[in-house]
Every structure is written in C-alpha cells, then in structure tokens.
Coordinates of C-alpha atoms and ligand atoms in Angstrom, one line a residue:
M28 CA -82.0 -87.5 -106.3
I29 CA -80.4 -84.1 -106.5
E30 CA -76.8 -83.7 -107.4
V31 CA -75.0 -80.4 -107.2
N32 CA -71.5 -80.8 -108.7
H33 CA -68.9 -78.0 -108.2
V34 CA -71.4 -75.3 -108.8
S35 CA -70.4 -71.7 -108.8
K36 CA -72.4 -68.5 -109.6
E37 CA -70.8 -65.2 -110.4
F38 CA -72.7 -62.0 -110.9
V39 CA -71.1 -59.3 -112.9
S40 CA -72.5 -55.8 -112.4
P41 CA -71.4 -52.3 -113.3
K42 CA -69.1 -50.7 -110.8
K43 CA -70.9 -48.1 -108.6
Y44 CA -69.5 -44.8 -107.4
P45 CA -71.2 -42.7 -104.7
G46 CA -73.4 -39.7 -105.5
L47 CA -74.9 -38.3 -108.7
K48 CA -71.5 -37.6 -110.3
G49 CA -70.6 -41.1 -109.4
A50 CA -73.6 -42.5 -111.0
I51 CA -72.7 -40.8 -114.2
K52 CA -69.1 -41.8 -113.9
G53 CA -70.3 -45.4 -113.4
L54 CA -72.5 -45.2 -116.5
L55 CA -69.7 -44.0 -118.7
S56 CA -66.8 -46.0 -117.3
N57 CA -67.9 -49.5 -118.2
E58 CA -66.1 -50.8 -115.2
K59 CA -67.4 -54.1 -113.8
V60 CA -67.3 -55.8 -110.5
T61 CA -67.6 -59.6 -110.1
K62 CA -69.4 -61.1 -107.1
V63 CA -68.9 -64.8 -106.4
A64 CA -72.3 -65.6 -104.8
V65 CA -71.8 -69.4 -104.8
D66 CA -68.3 -70.8 -104.8
D67 CA -67.7 -74.4 -105.8
I68 CA -70.5 -76.1 -103.9
S69 CA -71.2 -79.9 -104.2
F70 CA -73.7 -82.1 -102.4
K71 CA -76.2 -84.9 -103.1
I72 CA -79.7 -85.1 -101.7
N73 CA -81.6 -88.4 -101.6
D74 CA -85.3 -88.8 -102.2
G75 CA -87.4 -88.1 -99.2
E76 CA -84.8 -86.1 -97.3
I77 CA -85.6 -82.8 -95.6
V78 CA -82.5 -80.7 -95.8
G79 CA -82.0 -77.3 -94.2
Y80 CA -79.9 -75.0 -96.3
I81 CA -78.7 -72.3 -93.9
G82 CA -76.3 -69.4 -93.8
S83 CA -76.3 -65.7 -92.9
N84 CA -77.8 -63.0 -95.1
G85 CA -76.1 -62.9 -98.5
A86 CA -74.4 -66.3 -98.0
G87 CA -75.7 -67.5 -101.3
K88 CA -78.7 -69.6 -100.3
S89 CA -81.3 -68.1 -102.7
T90 CA -78.8 -68.2 -105.5
T91 CA -78.2 -71.9 -105.0
I92 CA -82.0 -72.6 -104.8
K93 CA -82.4 -70.6 -108.1
M94 CA -79.8 -72.8 -109.8
M95 CA -81.4 -76.0 -108.5
T96 CA -84.8 -74.9 -109.8
G97 CA -83.4 -73.7 -113.2
I98 CA -84.2 -70.1 -112.7
L99 CA -80.5 -69.3 -112.9
N100 CA -77.7 -70.9 -114.9
P101 CA -74.5 -71.8 -113.0
T102 CA -71.3 -70.0 -114.1
K103 CA -69.5 -73.3 -113.5
G104 CA -70.5 -76.8 -112.6
E105 CA -73.8 -78.5 -113.0
C106 CA -77.0 -79.3 -111.1
L107 CA -79.0 -82.5 -111.8
V108 CA -82.4 -83.1 -110.5
N109 CA -83.5 -86.7 -111.1
G110 CA -81.0 -86.8 -114.0
V111 CA -82.3 -83.6 -115.5
N112 CA -80.3 -80.4 -115.8
P113 CA -82.9 -77.9 -114.6
S114 CA -81.7 -74.8 -116.5
K115 CA -81.5 -76.7 -119.8
K116 CA -84.8 -78.5 -119.5
R117 CA -87.0 -76.1 -117.6
M118 CA -90.3 -77.6 -118.7
D119 CA -89.3 -81.2 -117.8
N120 CA -88.0 -80.0 -114.5
A121 CA -91.0 -77.9 -113.7
K122 CA -93.2 -80.9 -113.6
N123 CA -91.1 -82.5 -110.9
I124 CA -90.6 -79.5 -108.6
G125 CA -92.6 -77.1 -106.4
V126 CA -91.1 -73.8 -105.4
V127 CA -92.1 -71.3 -102.8
F128 CA -90.2 -68.0 -102.2
G129 CA -91.4 -66.7 -98.9
Q130 CA -90.9 -63.1 -100.0
R131 CA -93.2 -63.2 -103.0
T132 CA -96.2 -65.0 -104.3
Q133 CA -96.7 -67.1 -107.4
L134 CA -100.5 -66.6 -107.1
W135 CA -102.6 -64.3 -109.2
W136 CA -103.1 -61.2 -106.9
D137 CA -106.6 -60.1 -108.0
L138 CA -108.1 -63.5 -108.6
P139 CA -109.9 -65.6 -106.0
L140 CA -107.5 -68.2 -104.6
S141 CA -109.6 -71.0 -106.1
E142 CA -109.0 -69.6 -109.6
S143 CA -105.3 -69.6 -109.1
F144 CA -105.6 -73.3 -108.3
T145 CA -107.7 -74.0 -111.3
I146 CA -105.2 -72.3 -113.6
L147 CA -102.3 -74.2 -112.0
K148 CA -104.2 -77.5 -112.5
E149 CA -104.4 -76.7 -116.2
I150 CA -100.8 -75.6 -116.5
Y151 CA -99.6 -78.8 -114.8
D152 CA -102.1 -81.0 -116.5
V153 CA -103.5 -82.5 -113.3
S154 CA -106.4 -84.9 -113.9
D155 CA -109.7 -84.2 -112.2
E156 CA -109.4 -87.2 -110.0
E157 CA -105.8 -86.4 -108.9
Y158 CA -106.8 -82.8 -108.3
K159 CA -109.7 -83.9 -106.0
E160 CA -107.5 -86.2 -104.0
R161 CA -104.7 -83.6 -103.8
M162 CA -107.0 -80.7 -102.8
S163 CA -108.6 -82.7 -100.0
F164 CA -105.2 -83.6 -98.6
L165 CA -104.0 -80.0 -98.9
N166 CA -107.1 -78.7 -97.4
D167 CA -106.6 -81.0 -94.4
V168 CA -103.0 -80.0 -93.7
L169 CA -103.2 -76.3 -94.7
G170 CA -106.8 -75.3 -94.1
L171 CA -107.3 -73.6 -97.4
A172 CA -111.1 -73.8 -97.4
E173 CA -111.3 -71.0 -94.9
F174 CA -110.2 -68.5 -97.6
F175 CA -110.4 -70.4 -100.8
D176 CA -112.9 -67.9 -102.4
R177 CA -111.1 -64.7 -101.5
P178 CA -108.8 -62.7 -103.8
V179 CA -105.2 -63.4 -103.0
R180 CA -104.5 -59.7 -102.2
T181 CA -107.0 -59.8 -99.3
L182 CA -105.2 -62.7 -97.6
S183 CA -103.0 -62.3 -94.5
L184 CA -99.4 -63.2 -94.8
G185 CA -99.9 -66.5 -93.0
Q186 CA -102.9 -67.4 -95.2
R187 CA -100.9 -66.4 -98.3
M188 CA -98.0 -68.6 -97.3
R189 CA -100.4 -71.6 -96.8
A190 CA -101.9 -70.8 -100.1
D191 CA -98.5 -70.6 -101.8
L192 CA -97.4 -73.9 -100.3
G193 CA -100.6 -75.5 -101.4
A194 CA -100.2 -74.2 -104.9
S195 CA -96.6 -75.4 -105.2
L196 CA -97.9 -79.0 -104.4
I197 CA -100.9 -79.3 -106.7
H198 CA -99.0 -81.5 -109.2
N199 CA -97.5 -83.7 -106.5
P200 CA -93.9 -82.7 -107.2
K201 CA -91.0 -85.0 -106.1
V202 CA -89.0 -82.1 -104.9
L203 CA -90.1 -79.1 -103.0
Y204 CA -87.9 -76.0 -102.6
L205 CA -88.8 -73.5 -99.9
D206 CA -86.9 -70.3 -99.6
E207 CA -87.7 -68.8 -96.2
P208 CA -91.1 -70.4 -95.9
T209 CA -91.8 -69.1 -92.4
I210 CA -90.4 -65.6 -92.7
G211 CA -92.5 -63.0 -90.9
L212 CA -95.1 -65.5 -89.7
D213 CA -96.5 -65.8 -86.1
L214 CA -95.8 -68.9 -84.1
V215 CA -99.2 -70.5 -84.7
V216 CA -98.9 -70.2 -88.5
K217 CA -95.3 -71.3 -88.4
D218 CA -96.4 -74.5 -86.6
K219 CA -99.0 -75.1 -89.2
I220 CA -96.6 -74.7 -92.1
R221 CA -94.1 -77.0 -90.4
D222 CA -96.7 -79.7 -89.7
A223 CA -97.8 -79.5 -93.3
I224 CA -94.2 -79.9 -94.6
K225 CA -93.7 -82.9 -92.3
E226 CA -96.9 -84.5 -93.4
I227 CA -96.2 -83.9 -97.2
N228 CA -92.8 -85.4 -96.7
E229 CA -94.1 -88.5 -94.9
R230 CA -97.1 -89.2 -97.1
Y231 CA -95.5 -88.6 -100.5
N232 CA -91.8 -89.1 -99.7
T233 CA -91.3 -85.6 -101.1
T234 CA -87.8 -84.3 -101.0
V235 CA -87.7 -80.9 -99.2
I236 CA -84.9 -78.3 -99.4
L237 CA -85.5 -75.3 -97.3
T238 CA -83.6 -72.2 -96.5
T239 CA -84.4 -70.5 -93.3
H240 CA -83.2 -68.1 -90.6
D241 CA -85.5 -69.8 -88.1
I242 CA -83.8 -72.3 -85.8
G243 CA -87.2 -73.7 -84.9
D244 CA -87.7 -74.7 -88.6
I245 CA -84.3 -76.5 -88.5
E246 CA -84.9 -78.3 -85.2
E247 CA -88.4 -79.5 -86.1
L248 CA -87.9 -80.4 -89.7
C249 CA -84.4 -81.1 -90.8
S250 CA -82.5 -84.2 -90.1
R251 CA -79.6 -82.9 -92.2
I252 CA -78.3 -79.4 -92.6
I253 CA -75.9 -77.8 -95.0
I254 CA -74.4 -74.5 -93.9
I255 CA -72.9 -72.1 -96.3
D256 CA -70.9 -69.0 -95.6
Q257 CA -69.8 -66.5 -98.3
G258 CA -70.8 -68.9 -101.0
K259 CA -68.8 -71.8 -99.6
K260 CA -70.1 -75.0 -98.0
I261 CA -68.8 -75.1 -94.4
Y262 CA -70.9 -78.0 -93.0
D263 CA -72.9 -80.9 -94.2
G264 CA -74.3 -83.4 -91.8
T265 CA -76.9 -84.3 -89.2
L266 CA -78.1 -81.8 -86.7
D267 CA -77.1 -84.3 -84.0
K268 CA -73.5 -84.4 -85.1
L269 CA -73.4 -80.6 -85.3
K270 CA -74.7 -80.4 -81.8
R271 CA -72.3 -83.1 -80.5
T272 CA -69.3 -81.5 -82.2
Y273 CA -70.0 -77.9 -81.4
G274 CA -72.4 -78.2 -78.6
T275 CA -70.3 -79.6 -75.7
C276 CA -70.9 -76.5 -73.6
K277 CA -73.4 -76.8 -70.9
K278 CA -74.8 -74.7 -68.1
V279 CA -76.1 -75.8 -64.7
S280 CA -78.3 -73.4 -63.0
M281 CA -78.9 -73.9 -59.3
A282 CA -80.9 -72.2 -56.5
V283 CA -78.7 -72.6 -53.5
K284 CA -78.7 -71.5 -49.8
H285 CA -75.1 -70.1 -49.7
I286 CA -73.9 -68.8 -53.0
D287 CA -70.6 -67.6 -51.5
R288 CA -69.7 -71.3 -50.8
I289 CA -70.2 -72.2 -54.4
E290 CA -68.1 -69.2 -55.4
S291 CA -65.2 -70.5 -53.3
I292 CA -65.1 -74.0 -54.9
D293 CA -61.8 -74.6 -56.6
W294 CA -62.9 -76.3 -59.8
S295 CA -59.4 -76.7 -61.1
V296 CA -58.9 -79.5 -58.5
I297 CA -61.4 -81.5 -60.4
T298 CA -60.7 -80.3 -64.0
G299 CA -57.0 -79.6 -63.7
K300 CA -57.6 -76.3 -65.5
A301 CA -58.1 -72.7 -64.5
D302 CA -61.3 -71.0 -65.6
S303 CA -62.9 -74.3 -66.7
V304 CA -66.1 -73.5 -64.8
V305 CA -67.4 -69.9 -65.2
L306 CA -69.9 -68.6 -62.6
E307 CA -72.7 -66.2 -63.0
K308 CA -75.1 -64.9 -60.4
D309 CA -78.6 -63.6 -60.8
D310 CA -79.5 -60.2 -59.5
E311 CA -81.1 -61.3 -56.3
G312 CA -78.2 -63.5 -55.4
K313 CA -80.3 -66.6 -55.1
K314 CA -79.4 -68.4 -58.2
V315 CA -76.0 -69.3 -59.6
T316 CA -75.3 -70.5 -63.1
L317 CA -72.2 -72.5 -63.9
N318 CA -70.9 -72.6 -67.5
F319 CA -68.5 -75.4 -68.5
D320 CA -67.4 -77.6 -71.3
N321 CA -68.7 -81.2 -70.9
N322 CA -65.3 -82.4 -72.1
D323 CA -63.7 -81.0 -68.9
I324 CA -66.2 -81.9 -66.3
E325 CA -69.5 -83.9 -66.0
V326 CA -72.8 -82.4 -64.9
S327 CA -72.9 -84.9 -62.0
D328 CA -69.5 -83.7 -60.7
I329 CA -70.8 -80.1 -60.7
I330 CA -73.9 -81.0 -58.8
H331 CA -72.0 -83.2 -56.4
A332 CA -69.4 -80.6 -55.6
A333 CA -72.2 -78.0 -55.0
M334 CA -74.2 -80.3 -52.7
E335 CA -71.1 -80.9 -50.6
V336 CA -70.8 -77.2 -49.6
T337 CA -74.4 -76.0 -49.4
M338 CA -78.1 -76.9 -49.7
V339 CA -79.2 -77.0 -53.3
K340 CA -82.9 -76.3 -53.7
D341 CA -83.4 -76.5 -57.4
I342 CA -81.3 -77.6 -60.4
E343 CA -81.7 -76.9 -64.1
I344 CA -79.4 -78.2 -66.8
I345 CA -79.2 -76.2 -69.9
E346 CA -77.7 -77.5 -73.1
T347 CA -76.2 -75.1 -75.6
E348 CA -78.9 -73.7 -77.9
L349 CA -78.5 -74.6 -81.5
A350 CA -78.8 -70.9 -82.3
D351 CA -75.6 -70.3 -80.3
I352 CA -73.8 -73.1 -82.2
V353 CA -74.8 -71.7 -85.5
K354 CA -73.8 -68.2 -84.5
E355 CA -70.4 -69.6 -83.4
I356 CA -69.9 -71.2 -86.8
Y357 CA -70.8 -68.0 -88.6
N358 CA -68.4 -66.1 -86.5
H359 CA -65.4 -68.4 -86.6
G360 CA -66.0 -70.9 -89.4
L361 CA -65.2 -74.6 -88.8
Ligands
LIG13 N1 -78.8 -60.7 -109.5 C1 -77.8 -60.4 -108.8 N2 -76.8 -59.6 -109.2 C2 -75.7 -59.3 -108.4 N3 -75.5 -59.8 -107.2 C3 -76.4 -60.7 -106.7 C4 -77.6 -61.0 -107.5 N4 -78.3 -61.9 -106.7 C5 -77.6 -62.1 -105.6 N5 -76.5 -61.3 -105.6 C6 -75.4 -61.3 -104.5 O1 -75.0 -62.6 -104.3 C7 -74.8 -62.8 -102.9 C8 -75.7 -64.0 -102.4 O2 -77.1 -63.6 -102.5 P1 -78.3 -64.6 -102.1 O3 -78.1 -65.9 -102.8 O4 -79.5 -63.9 -102.4 O5 -78.0 -64.8 -100.5 P2 -79.0 -65.3 -99.4 O6 -80.2 -65.9 -100.0 O7 -78.1 -66.4 -98.7 O8 -79.3 -64.2 -98.5 C9 -75.2 -61.5 -102.2 O9 -74.0 -60.8 -102.0 C10 -76.0 -60.8 -103.2 O10 -75.9 -59.4 -103.1
LIG14 MG1 -82.2 -65.4 -99.8

C-alpha cells in the first residue's frame, strides 16, 4: 500500500530578472522565490491498483512521483510505500519499486541492451532462475528479443521505451511508477506498452501509478484517476464517476430529409427551458447535430421529436469525450 499524507513540496530558487544586467542583479541580490509545486496532497493506493495521476503541464505530477520514489524529499508531510519512507530508506525502497521516466532512459547508452539487463540483474540481486522466468515473460509482452543485442543509442524511441519498461521490471517490483510512458510514441507502440502494463498488473498484481497526457492511456488502463491542478488534488475517484458527474452532455447527430423542420422544433415545450438543445448543421446541410444535457432531455425524446417532423435516415449518439471533461475540469476546477 502507498500512503501519501499531507505532502507538500516547495522549491526555492534565486529570483530572476530579465536580460544580462538582470542576471547580474539576480546573482548579487540573493533574493529568492518560493514555488509550491505540490500543495498538501493526500491519498492511499492499494496493492494491484492502476491509478492515473493526471494534470496539466506544471501541475506537480512529476514532483509527486519523485517524492513517492524517494528521489525528492517532501517539504512537509510524508510518503509511505509498504510502510517504508522512500526518501529515508532509499535502498529498501528501491527493491520494491520500478520507475520509468518517459523523457529519459535509465539504460546504459553505449552498451548493448542485453548488458544493461545483466548489470541490473546484479544490482537487484536477481537469481538466475528468477531472471530466466522474468525475461521470458518480458520478452513475450514487450518483444525485447528483436533488439536485445543492439546498443541502446541505436534504438528507436518506441524500442527504447519497451526496453526501459522491461528494465524497470527485472526485479519484479511491487510498485511501478511510470511518468509519461507513452509520450511521443506512435499508436502501435502505445498499444503494446498499454497491453504490457495491463498484463504485468494482472499477472503479478503490480501496483501501477502513471502520469500521462494521453486520454487513451487513462481510458484503457486506469480504473481510478487522481487529478491535480496547481499542486492541489481536485479529483480522486473512478473514471466512471467522473464521466457520470461531468459527462452528462450528449450529442445526437442525424441525417434528415428536412433540416428546416428540425430547426423549427420548440424544445422548450419538452424541457421547460430555453436553449436546452443547441443545434449545429454540417456544411452540406444534410446532417444536423443536437447538443443537450442528459439531465434536461432523454435521447429517445430527441429522436422521437425529430421523427415526428421529418424522415430520419441515420442516427448517431455521441457521448462526451473524456478529453472534453478533463479539459472542462482544468478550466473551471470542480
Ligand atoms: N527542481 C525544481 N526547481 C524549481 N522548480 C521546480 C523544480 N521542479 C519542478 N519545479 C516547478 O514545480 C512545478 C511542478 O512541476 P512538475 O512536477 O514537473 O509538473 P508536471 O510533471 O505536472 O508537469 C512547475 O511549476 C515546475 O516549474
Ligand atoms: Mg512531468
């Protein structure tokens, strides 16, 4: 179990002034600015959960991950990973965790990938038998054999990410931290990485905490998400609840014979409100899209009303995209 208790992180850095004169002034003045990157965050994560830690750029995601992994010490509060304070007992903690930072590699650049793995096997004291079992599993889910003998610097970004993920799992850690694991990858590789994460979680009950900007990662992997904004936690719950709470807006798109007849429907008769159904037309004037809140009117009422006035040839119901919900939360908070 991971416990994060009222954790904050402040960065103090020299105050900067613009220009060369400013740089000198900054050097001499000794003035400091304090940035609160993480602001009093608490949560608990149970074994075997996959949690998406999301937020816009600069929200404090990486800083939180760094505190959970013990790379950074919190200014206030405490993290406990299976009862161990990661920044105080870094070695104990290291045995239990795997970490991947999407933007940089933990592998030895000039060595063949296979040698990085051999070194990590020694560092983590993995027995030959375990190593064999582990490598065969990792090879299955990540396809490492394809490029196992090549120097890391010659790998493509996708191959490098698969290699990094594999390397972080060589000692079968209980917790896996992934900071932007799919950043910059094409769809095929993304899918591979996601499948691998799912499989590792199912097979070994590995707890996974991942930060991502990729809505696909969240939808495919995370049953729970924590959203942070300017260092503060603003949501913690299931994806379904987030969608149910914030995703009541729907669209019905229809190809109809007489658009003008749809345009003249008075929806307020049904909903009791003005502007409760907002209409958009496509350029050719053949399709009409109706936007509404599911709390005001049911999809079936929309379709029924349309069919009463004209012939409906095709219907498509569009739920709000998760991306839109998340954007909404970023913009307005909760
Ligand atoms: N070492 C540091 N020194 C000063 N400020 C930092 C440092 N690391 C991060 N920050 C600041 O803390 C905030 C949160 O950063 P970060 O955790 O990297 O955000 P995220 O990963 O969500 O994009 C940002 O405003 C960033 O500029
Ligand atoms: Mg980050």
